[in-house]
Coordinates of C-alpha atoms in Angstrom, one line a residue:
Chain A
M1296 CA 28.9 -7.0 5.7
S1297 CA 25.3 -4.6 6.4
N1298 CA 22.0 -4.4 5.2
V1299 CA 20.7 -1.4 4.1
F1300 CA 16.7 -1.5 5.4
V1301 CA 13.5 0.9 5.2
N1302 CA 10.9 1.1 8.8
I1303 CA 8.6 2.8 8.2
A1304 CA 4.8 3.1 8.9
L1305 CA 2.9 3.5 6.3
S1306 CA -0.8 4.6 5.4
L1307 CA -3.4 1.7 3.8
D1308 CA -3.4 4.5 0.9
G1309 CA 0.4 5.0 0.7
Y1310 CA 1.3 7.9 2.2
M1311 CA 4.6 8.2 5.0
A1312 CA 2.7 11.4 5.8
P1313 CA -0.5 13.3 5.3
E1314 CA -0.9 16.7 3.7
G1315 CA -0.3 20.3 5.4
M1316 CA 2.0 18.3 7.7
T1317 CA 4.9 20.6 7.2
M1318 CA 6.8 22.9 9.4
E1319 CA 4.6 25.7 9.0
N1320 CA 1.6 24.4 10.3
W1321 CA 2.9 22.3 13.6
D1322 CA 1.1 24.1 15.5
R1323 CA -2.2 24.1 13.7
P1324 CA -2.1 20.9 14.7
D1325 CA -6.3 21.0 12.9
Y1326 CA -5.1 22.4 9.1
K1327 CA -7.0 18.9 6.9
H1328 CA -6.4 17.2 10.5
W1329 CA -3.0 16.2 10.0
A1330 CA -2.3 16.0 13.9
A1331 CA -5.6 13.1 13.7
K1332 CA -3.9 11.6 10.5
W1333 CA -0.7 11.5 12.2
G1334 CA -1.4 10.2 15.2
A1335 CA -3.7 7.3 13.7
L1336 CA -0.8 6.0 11.2
M1337 CA 2.0 6.4 14.5
S1338 CA -0.3 5.0 17.5
W1339 CA 0.9 1.3 17.4
M1340 CA 4.3 2.5 17.7
F1341 CA 3.3 4.2 20.5
N1342 CA 1.7 1.3 22.7
Q1343 CA 5.4 -0.6 22.6
Q1344 CA 6.6 -1.0 26.2
Y1345 CA 10.4 -0.4 23.9
F1346 CA 9.3 2.8 22.7
R1347 CA 7.7 4.0 25.6
E1348 CA 11.0 3.3 27.7
K1349 CA 13.2 4.8 25.4
L1350 CA 11.4 8.3 24.8
Q1351 CA 9.9 8.4 28.4
V1352 CA 6.2 8.7 27.7
G1353 CA 5.5 6.8 29.9
A1354 CA 4.9 3.5 32.3
G1355 CA 2.6 -0.2 30.0
G1356 CA 2.7 -1.0 27.2
E1357 CA 3.4 -3.8 24.9
T1358 CA 5.9 -6.8 25.2
G1359 CA 5.1 -9.5 22.4
S1360 CA 6.4 -9.5 19.6
V1361 CA 6.0 -6.3 17.1
N1362 CA 7.6 -4.9 20.8
D1363 CA 10.5 -7.6 19.9
M1364 CA 10.8 -6.0 16.6
V1365 CA 10.7 -2.4 17.5
R1366 CA 13.6 -3.9 20.6
Y1367 CA 15.4 -5.7 17.8
T1368 CA 15.2 -2.4 14.8
F1369 CA 17.6 -0.1 17.7
A1370 CA 19.5 -2.5 18.4
R1371 CA 20.7 -3.3 15.6
T1372 CA 20.8 -0.3 13.5
G1373 CA 24.9 0.9 13.2
A1374 CA 24.4 3.8 10.8
H1375 CA 21.2 6.1 10.4
I1376 CA 21.3 8.1 6.7
M1377 CA 18.6 11.0 5.7
G1378 CA 17.3 13.2 4.2
K1379 CA 17.9 17.9 4.2
R1380 CA 14.5 18.3 5.5
M1381 CA 13.6 15.5 7.9
F1382 CA 16.8 16.4 9.7
E1383 CA 15.8 20.7 9.5
G1384 CA 12.9 19.3 11.0
G1385 CA 15.1 17.2 14.0
E1386 CA 17.1 20.2 14.5
R1387 CA 13.6 21.7 16.5
G1388 CA 12.0 18.9 17.2
W1389 CA 14.5 16.6 19.1
P1390 CA 15.5 16.5 22.7
E1391 CA 18.8 17.4 23.0
E1392 CA 19.8 13.8 23.2
A1393 CA 18.5 13.4 20.0
P1394 CA 17.3 9.3 19.4
F1395 CA 19.5 7.8 16.6
H1396 CA 22.4 6.8 19.1
T1397 CA 24.6 6.0 16.2
P1398 CA 26.8 8.6 13.0
V1399 CA 23.9 9.9 11.1
Y1400 CA 24.4 11.0 7.4
V1401 CA 22.8 13.5 6.1
L1402 CA 21.9 14.3 2.5
T1403 CA 22.4 17.7 1.5
H1404 CA 24.6 20.1 -0.4
E1405 CA 24.7 22.7 2.7
K1406 CA 28.9 22.7 3.9
R1407 CA 29.2 22.4 7.8
D1408 CA 30.9 20.7 10.5
P1409 CA 29.7 17.0 12.2
W1410 CA 27.6 18.2 15.2
V1411 CA 28.1 15.9 18.2
R1412 CA 25.1 15.3 20.3
P1413 CA 24.9 13.9 23.8
G1414 CA 24.1 9.9 24.0
G1415 CA 26.6 8.9 20.6
T1416 CA 24.7 10.9 18.1
T1417 CA 26.8 12.7 15.2
F1418 CA 25.2 14.7 12.3
Y1419 CA 28.0 14.4 9.9
F1420 CA 26.2 16.1 6.5
V1421 CA 27.7 14.4 3.0
N1422 CA 26.8 17.1 0.2
E1423 CA 28.8 13.8 -2.2
G1424 CA 24.9 12.4 -2.4
P1425 CA 23.7 9.7 -1.7
A1426 CA 26.0 6.8 -2.7
R1427 CA 28.9 8.1 -0.7
A1428 CA 26.8 8.6 2.0
L1429 CA 26.3 4.7 2.1
E1430 CA 29.8 4.2 1.9
L1431 CA 30.4 6.2 5.1
A1432 CA 28.0 4.2 6.6
R1433 CA 29.4 1.7 6.0
E1434 CA 32.4 2.2 7.1
A1435 CA 30.4 3.3 10.3
A1436 CA 27.8 0.9 11.3
G1437 CA 30.4 -1.9 11.7
S1438 CA 28.9 -5.0 12.3
R1439 CA 25.8 -3.5 12.5
D1440 CA 22.9 -2.8 10.0
I1441 CA 22.3 0.6 8.4
R1442 CA 19.2 2.2 8.6
I1443 CA 17.2 5.2 5.3
S1444 CA 15.4 6.8 8.1
G1445 CA 13.6 8.7 5.1
G1446 CA 12.5 11.6 3.7
A1447 CA 10.4 9.9 0.9
N1448 CA 12.3 10.8 -1.2
V1449 CA 15.7 9.7 0.5
I1450 CA 14.3 6.4 0.2
Q1451 CA 13.2 7.0 -2.9
Q1452 CA 17.1 7.1 -3.8
Y1453 CA 18.0 4.2 -2.2
L1454 CA 15.6 2.4 -4.2
N1455 CA 16.6 3.5 -7.5
L1456 CA 20.0 2.6 -6.4
G1457 CA 19.9 -0.9 -5.8
S1458 CA 21.2 -0.5 -1.9
V1459 CA 17.6 -1.8 -0.4
D1460 CA 17.5 -4.9 1.1
E1461 CA 15.4 -4.8 3.3
L1462 CA 11.4 -2.8 3.3
E1463 CA 9.7 -3.1 6.5
I1464 CA 6.3 -0.9 6.4
A1465 CA 4.4 -1.1 9.4
F1466 CA 1.1 -0.5 7.4
V1467 CA -2.2 1.3 8.8
P1468 CA -5.6 1.6 8.2
V1469 CA -5.7 5.0 8.5
L1470 CA -6.7 6.7 5.2
F1471 CA -4.7 10.1 4.5
G1472 CA -6.6 10.5 0.8
G1473 CA -2.8 13.3 0.5
G1474 CA 0.9 14.0 1.4
R1475 CA 3.4 12.3 0.8
R1476 CA 4.0 9.0 -0.8
L1477 CA 6.5 6.8 -0.3
F1478 CA 6.4 4.7 -3.9
E1479 CA 6.8 7.3 -6.0
N1480 CA 9.9 8.0 -9.1
L1481 CA 10.7 4.9 -9.3
R1482 CA 13.3 3.7 -12.5
E1483 CA 13.1 0.7 -14.0
P1484 CA 14.6 -1.7 -14.0
L1485 CA 12.4 -2.1 -10.5
P1486 CA 14.3 -3.5 -7.5
Q1487 CA 12.4 -7.0 -6.6
F1488 CA 11.2 -8.0 -3.2
R1489 CA 9.8 -10.8 -1.6
I1490 CA 8.0 -11.5 1.5
D1491 CA 10.1 -12.3 4.6
R1492 CA 7.5 -12.2 7.1
V1493 CA 3.7 -11.2 7.9
L1494 CA 3.6 -10.1 12.0
H1495 CA -0.6 -8.6 12.7
S1496 CA -2.1 -6.2 15.4
S1497 CA -5.3 -5.2 16.0
D1498 CA -3.5 -1.5 15.1
A1499 CA -1.5 -2.6 11.8
T1500 CA -0.1 -5.6 9.5
H1501 CA 3.8 -5.2 9.2
L1502 CA 5.6 -6.5 7.0
R1503 CA 8.9 -7.7 6.1
Y1504 CA 10.0 -8.0 2.5
V1505 CA 14.0 -9.0 1.5
R1506 CA 14.9 -7.8 -1.5
Q1507 CA 15.6 -10.6 -4.9
Q1508 CA 19.1 -10.8 -6.0
V1509 CA 17.8 -11.4 -10.4
Chain B
M818 CA -29.4 -6.5 4.5
S819 CA -27.0 -6.7 1.0
N820 CA -22.3 -6.1 1.7
V821 CA -20.8 -4.2 -1.0
F822 CA -17.3 -4.7 -0.7
V823 CA -14.3 -3.9 -3.3
N824 CA -11.8 -7.4 -3.6
I825 CA -8.5 -6.8 -5.5
A826 CA -5.0 -7.3 -5.7
L827 CA -2.7 -4.3 -5.6
S828 CA 1.8 -3.9 -6.1
L829 CA 2.8 -3.2 -3.4
D830 CA 3.2 0.5 -4.8
G831 CA -0.3 0.5 -4.8
Y832 CA -1.4 -0.4 -7.8
M833 CA -4.6 -2.3 -9.7
A834 CA -2.5 -1.4 -13.1
P835 CA 0.5 -1.0 -14.6
E836 CA 1.3 1.8 -17.5
G837 CA 1.0 0.0 -21.1
M838 CA -1.5 -1.6 -20.2
T839 CA -3.8 -1.1 -22.5
M840 CA -6.4 -2.8 -25.7
E841 CA -3.5 -1.1 -27.6
N842 CA -0.6 -2.2 -26.2
W843 CA -2.6 -5.7 -25.4
D844 CA -0.5 -7.7 -28.3
R845 CA 2.6 -5.7 -27.0
P846 CA 3.3 -8.6 -23.4
D847 CA 6.1 -6.6 -23.8
Y848 CA 5.8 -2.5 -24.1
K849 CA 6.7 -1.4 -20.5
H850 CA 6.6 -4.9 -19.2
W851 CA 2.7 -4.8 -18.6
A852 CA 3.0 -8.2 -18.4
A853 CA 5.0 -9.4 -16.3
K854 CA 4.0 -6.9 -14.0
W855 CA 0.4 -7.8 -14.7
G856 CA 1.4 -11.8 -13.5
A857 CA 3.0 -11.8 -10.6
L858 CA 0.3 -9.4 -9.6
M859 CA -2.1 -12.4 -10.6
S860 CA 0.3 -15.1 -10.2
W861 CA -1.0 -16.4 -6.2
M862 CA -4.7 -16.4 -7.8
F863 CA -3.9 -18.8 -10.5
N864 CA -2.5 -21.0 -8.2
Q865 CA -5.7 -20.9 -6.3
Q866 CA -7.7 -24.8 -6.8
Y867 CA -11.3 -22.7 -7.2
F868 CA -9.8 -20.5 -9.6
R869 CA -8.5 -23.1 -11.2
E870 CA -11.1 -25.8 -12.2
K871 CA -13.4 -22.0 -12.0
L872 CA -11.9 -20.7 -14.7
Q873 CA -10.5 -24.3 -16.5
V874 CA -6.9 -22.9 -16.4
G875 CA -6.3 -27.1 -14.9
A876 CA -5.5 -29.6 -12.3
G877 CA -4.4 -28.7 -9.0
G878 CA -4.1 -25.8 -7.0
E879 CA -3.4 -25.2 -3.1
T880 CA -6.6 -26.1 -1.6
G881 CA -6.3 -23.8 1.7
S882 CA -7.8 -20.3 2.9
V883 CA -7.0 -18.8 0.2
N884 CA -8.5 -20.4 -1.6
D885 CA -11.5 -20.6 0.5
M886 CA -11.2 -17.1 1.0
V887 CA -11.4 -17.0 -3.2
R888 CA -14.8 -19.5 -2.5
Y889 CA -15.9 -17.7 -0.5
T890 CA -15.6 -14.1 -2.4
F891 CA -17.9 -16.1 -5.8
A892 CA -20.3 -17.2 -3.9
R893 CA -21.0 -14.4 -2.0
T894 CA -21.7 -12.2 -4.9
G895 CA -25.5 -11.9 -6.2
A896 CA -24.4 -8.3 -8.2
H897 CA -21.6 -6.6 -9.1
I898 CA -20.7 -3.4 -9.9
M899 CA -18.2 -2.1 -12.5
G900 CA -17.1 0.7 -15.0
K901 CA -17.8 1.0 -19.0
R902 CA -13.6 0.9 -19.8
M903 CA -13.7 -2.8 -17.6
F904 CA -16.9 -3.8 -19.2
E905 CA -15.0 -2.6 -22.9
G906 CA -12.2 -4.5 -22.5
G907 CA -13.9 -7.5 -20.9
E908 CA -16.3 -7.1 -23.6
R909 CA -13.4 -8.6 -25.8
G910 CA -11.6 -9.9 -23.8
W911 CA -13.8 -12.5 -22.0
P912 CA -15.8 -15.7 -23.0
E913 CA -18.8 -15.8 -24.1
E914 CA -19.9 -16.8 -20.5
A915 CA -19.0 -14.4 -18.8
P916 CA -17.5 -14.9 -15.4
F917 CA -20.1 -13.7 -12.8
H918 CA -22.8 -15.9 -12.8
T919 CA -24.9 -12.2 -11.6
P920 CA -26.6 -9.4 -13.5
V921 CA -23.2 -6.7 -13.6
Y922 CA -23.7 -3.3 -13.9
V923 CA -22.3 -1.5 -16.4
L924 CA -21.7 2.6 -15.1
T925 CA -21.8 4.7 -17.9
H926 CA -23.6 7.8 -20.5
E927 CA -24.0 5.0 -23.2
K928 CA -28.1 3.7 -23.8
R929 CA -27.8 -0.1 -24.6
D930 CA -30.4 -2.7 -23.6
P931 CA -29.1 -4.8 -20.8
W932 CA -27.0 -8.1 -22.4
V933 CA -28.0 -11.3 -21.7
R934 CA -24.7 -13.6 -21.7
P935 CA -25.0 -17.2 -20.6
G936 CA -24.3 -18.4 -17.2
G937 CA -25.9 -16.1 -14.8
T938 CA -24.8 -13.6 -16.4
T939 CA -27.4 -10.4 -17.3
F940 CA -25.4 -6.8 -18.3
Y941 CA -27.3 -3.6 -17.2
F942 CA -25.8 -0.3 -18.7
V943 CA -26.7 2.7 -16.2
N944 CA -26.9 6.4 -16.7
E945 CA -28.1 7.7 -14.2
G946 CA -24.9 7.9 -11.7
P947 CA -22.9 5.3 -9.1
A948 CA -25.7 5.9 -6.0
R949 CA -28.8 5.0 -8.5
A950 CA -26.0 2.0 -9.6
L951 CA -26.7 0.3 -6.0
E952 CA -29.9 1.2 -5.5
L953 CA -30.2 -1.4 -9.4
A954 CA -27.6 -4.0 -7.5
R955 CA -29.1 -4.0 -3.7
E956 CA -32.8 -4.8 -5.3
A957 CA -31.3 -8.0 -7.5
A958 CA -28.4 -9.2 -4.6
G959 CA -30.6 -9.9 -2.2
S960 CA -29.1 -11.1 0.8
R961 CA -25.7 -12.4 -1.4
D962 CA -23.1 -8.9 -1.9
I963 CA -21.6 -7.1 -3.8
R964 CA -18.9 -6.6 -5.9
I965 CA -17.2 -3.4 -6.9
S966 CA -15.5 -5.0 -9.4
G967 CA -13.5 -1.6 -10.6
G968 CA -11.7 0.1 -11.7
A969 CA -9.8 2.1 -9.8
N970 CA -11.9 5.9 -10.3
V971 CA -14.9 3.1 -9.7
I972 CA -14.0 1.9 -6.3
Q973 CA -12.2 5.7 -5.7
Q974 CA -16.4 6.7 -6.4
Y975 CA -18.4 4.7 -4.3
L976 CA -15.5 5.3 -1.4
N977 CA -16.2 8.3 -1.6
L978 CA -19.7 8.5 -1.6
G979 CA -18.7 6.1 2.1
S980 CA -20.1 3.5 1.0
V981 CA -18.2 0.6 0.6
D982 CA -18.3 -1.4 3.6
E983 CA -14.7 -3.7 3.0
L984 CA -11.8 -3.4 1.6
E985 CA -9.8 -7.3 0.2
I986 CA -6.6 -6.4 -0.8
A987 CA -4.0 -8.9 -2.1
F988 CA -1.2 -6.8 -1.5
V989 CA 1.6 -8.6 -3.5
P990 CA 5.0 -7.7 -4.1
V991 CA 6.3 -6.3 -6.9
L992 CA 6.7 -2.8 -7.6
F993 CA 4.9 -1.6 -10.9
G994 CA 6.6 2.1 -10.8
G995 CA 4.1 3.5 -12.7
G996 CA 0.4 2.4 -13.6
R997 CA -3.4 3.4 -12.1
R998 CA -3.4 4.0 -8.5
L999 CA -5.9 2.5 -6.0
F1000 CA -5.9 5.0 -3.4
E1001 CA -6.5 8.6 -5.7
N1002 CA -9.6 11.3 -5.7
L1003 CA -10.2 10.7 -2.5
R1004 CA -12.2 13.8 0.0
E1005 CA -13.4 14.8 2.9
P1006 CA -14.4 13.0 5.5
L1007 CA -13.0 9.6 5.0
P1008 CA -13.7 6.3 5.1
Q1009 CA -12.4 4.8 8.3
F1010 CA -11.5 1.2 8.0
R1011 CA -10.7 -1.2 10.7
I1012 CA -8.2 -4.4 10.6
D1013 CA -11.0 -7.4 10.1
R1014 CA -8.3 -10.0 9.0
V1015 CA -4.6 -10.7 7.3
L1016 CA -4.2 -14.0 6.0
H1017 CA -0.5 -14.3 4.8
S1018 CA 1.3 -16.5 2.3
S1019 CA 4.7 -16.7 0.7
D1020 CA 3.5 -14.6 -2.7
A1021 CA 0.7 -12.4 -0.8
T1022 CA -0.8 -10.5 2.4
H1023 CA -4.7 -10.5 2.2
L1024 CA -5.4 -8.1 4.1
R1025 CA -9.3 -7.5 4.8
Y1026 CA -10.6 -4.0 5.7
V1027 CA -14.2 -3.1 7.0
R1028 CA -16.2 -0.2 7.2
Q1029 CA -15.6 2.0 11.2
Q1030 CA -18.9 3.2 11.6
V1031 CA -18.0 7.1 13.0

């Protein structure tokens, strides 16, 4: 059966996104320093050869174990789940060939027909909640895994459902001081994780946790 | 000159202490599961030989690099700084020979004479704020280092003063869901840290960050 996983970057103070990083401030990178903070959070990724190649950022890049991890994350994923806000941001920002190449289930109250993009990405709009989206993602993913892409509130919903099997965090030594926290709104009984693997480099510590069956 | 450091354990969701862990609930370990959570946060420490010996917890324990780190943390410290609430909890809970063996500067509005304990610990009550407490701690520590012991709000004050040179975090894979967060109330300009060292074991990831001079 597919594993359900989260793979995100987190600031040292636990934020997925800095304060001020909104659609309204997209053209104001100095607003609350959001762009500098976001850049610090993601720079490890832009140094990876596989990512650079995939997003056509440029040649070169690291080819070590972090790069292998990035490549594996792309390869293992058979379906994505995301929230409405993340989709709406991406709808404006992604290239025509959206960077998923799998079915993507968008949690939303909006009724809308599937949106097929070149390159194998089709967005499906799910109105029946996170459990139903996960059911659809499982059907689509086959033996591959399901990535809960975000945002924070969507990941929190799946943590509260007890559905997240693997939590992969690139823990980056930058303080945001505010923004959207990953770990909030969690309810008892809380899921239990154990450390599965730690990779480290000079710009991020890659922590991988696996859910314990209790 | 002395380095100023923080050395604490943090839950995966960023808490130093779980919700419900208060003086009022000290005899109710089931209250909001605080004791089980606290135990999960600190269990790596109780497995270390040096800690077991120091606190007379029992024989045995690990003797590897984490144990060396614990030993070094004790050895390097020439003065401690803590908040009033941490002191008041400890005043009731510590053994007569309080576990510091250095001068301890307590940030408080209370005027009180120094309190000398057997074993080299003397508590000094500082009414003039965190900068003055640090000044006194520097004088006392000599060439040894100064540990900001906690709680969270005291660490935040020193982060905001830009005085924390080293941030050592035992990052433990337990979710608290609520409690006292380490990283809150931080102000711009935020201090900048780089990864200095990562040690990992099956029960905690020991992250060490050093402040970048900017």
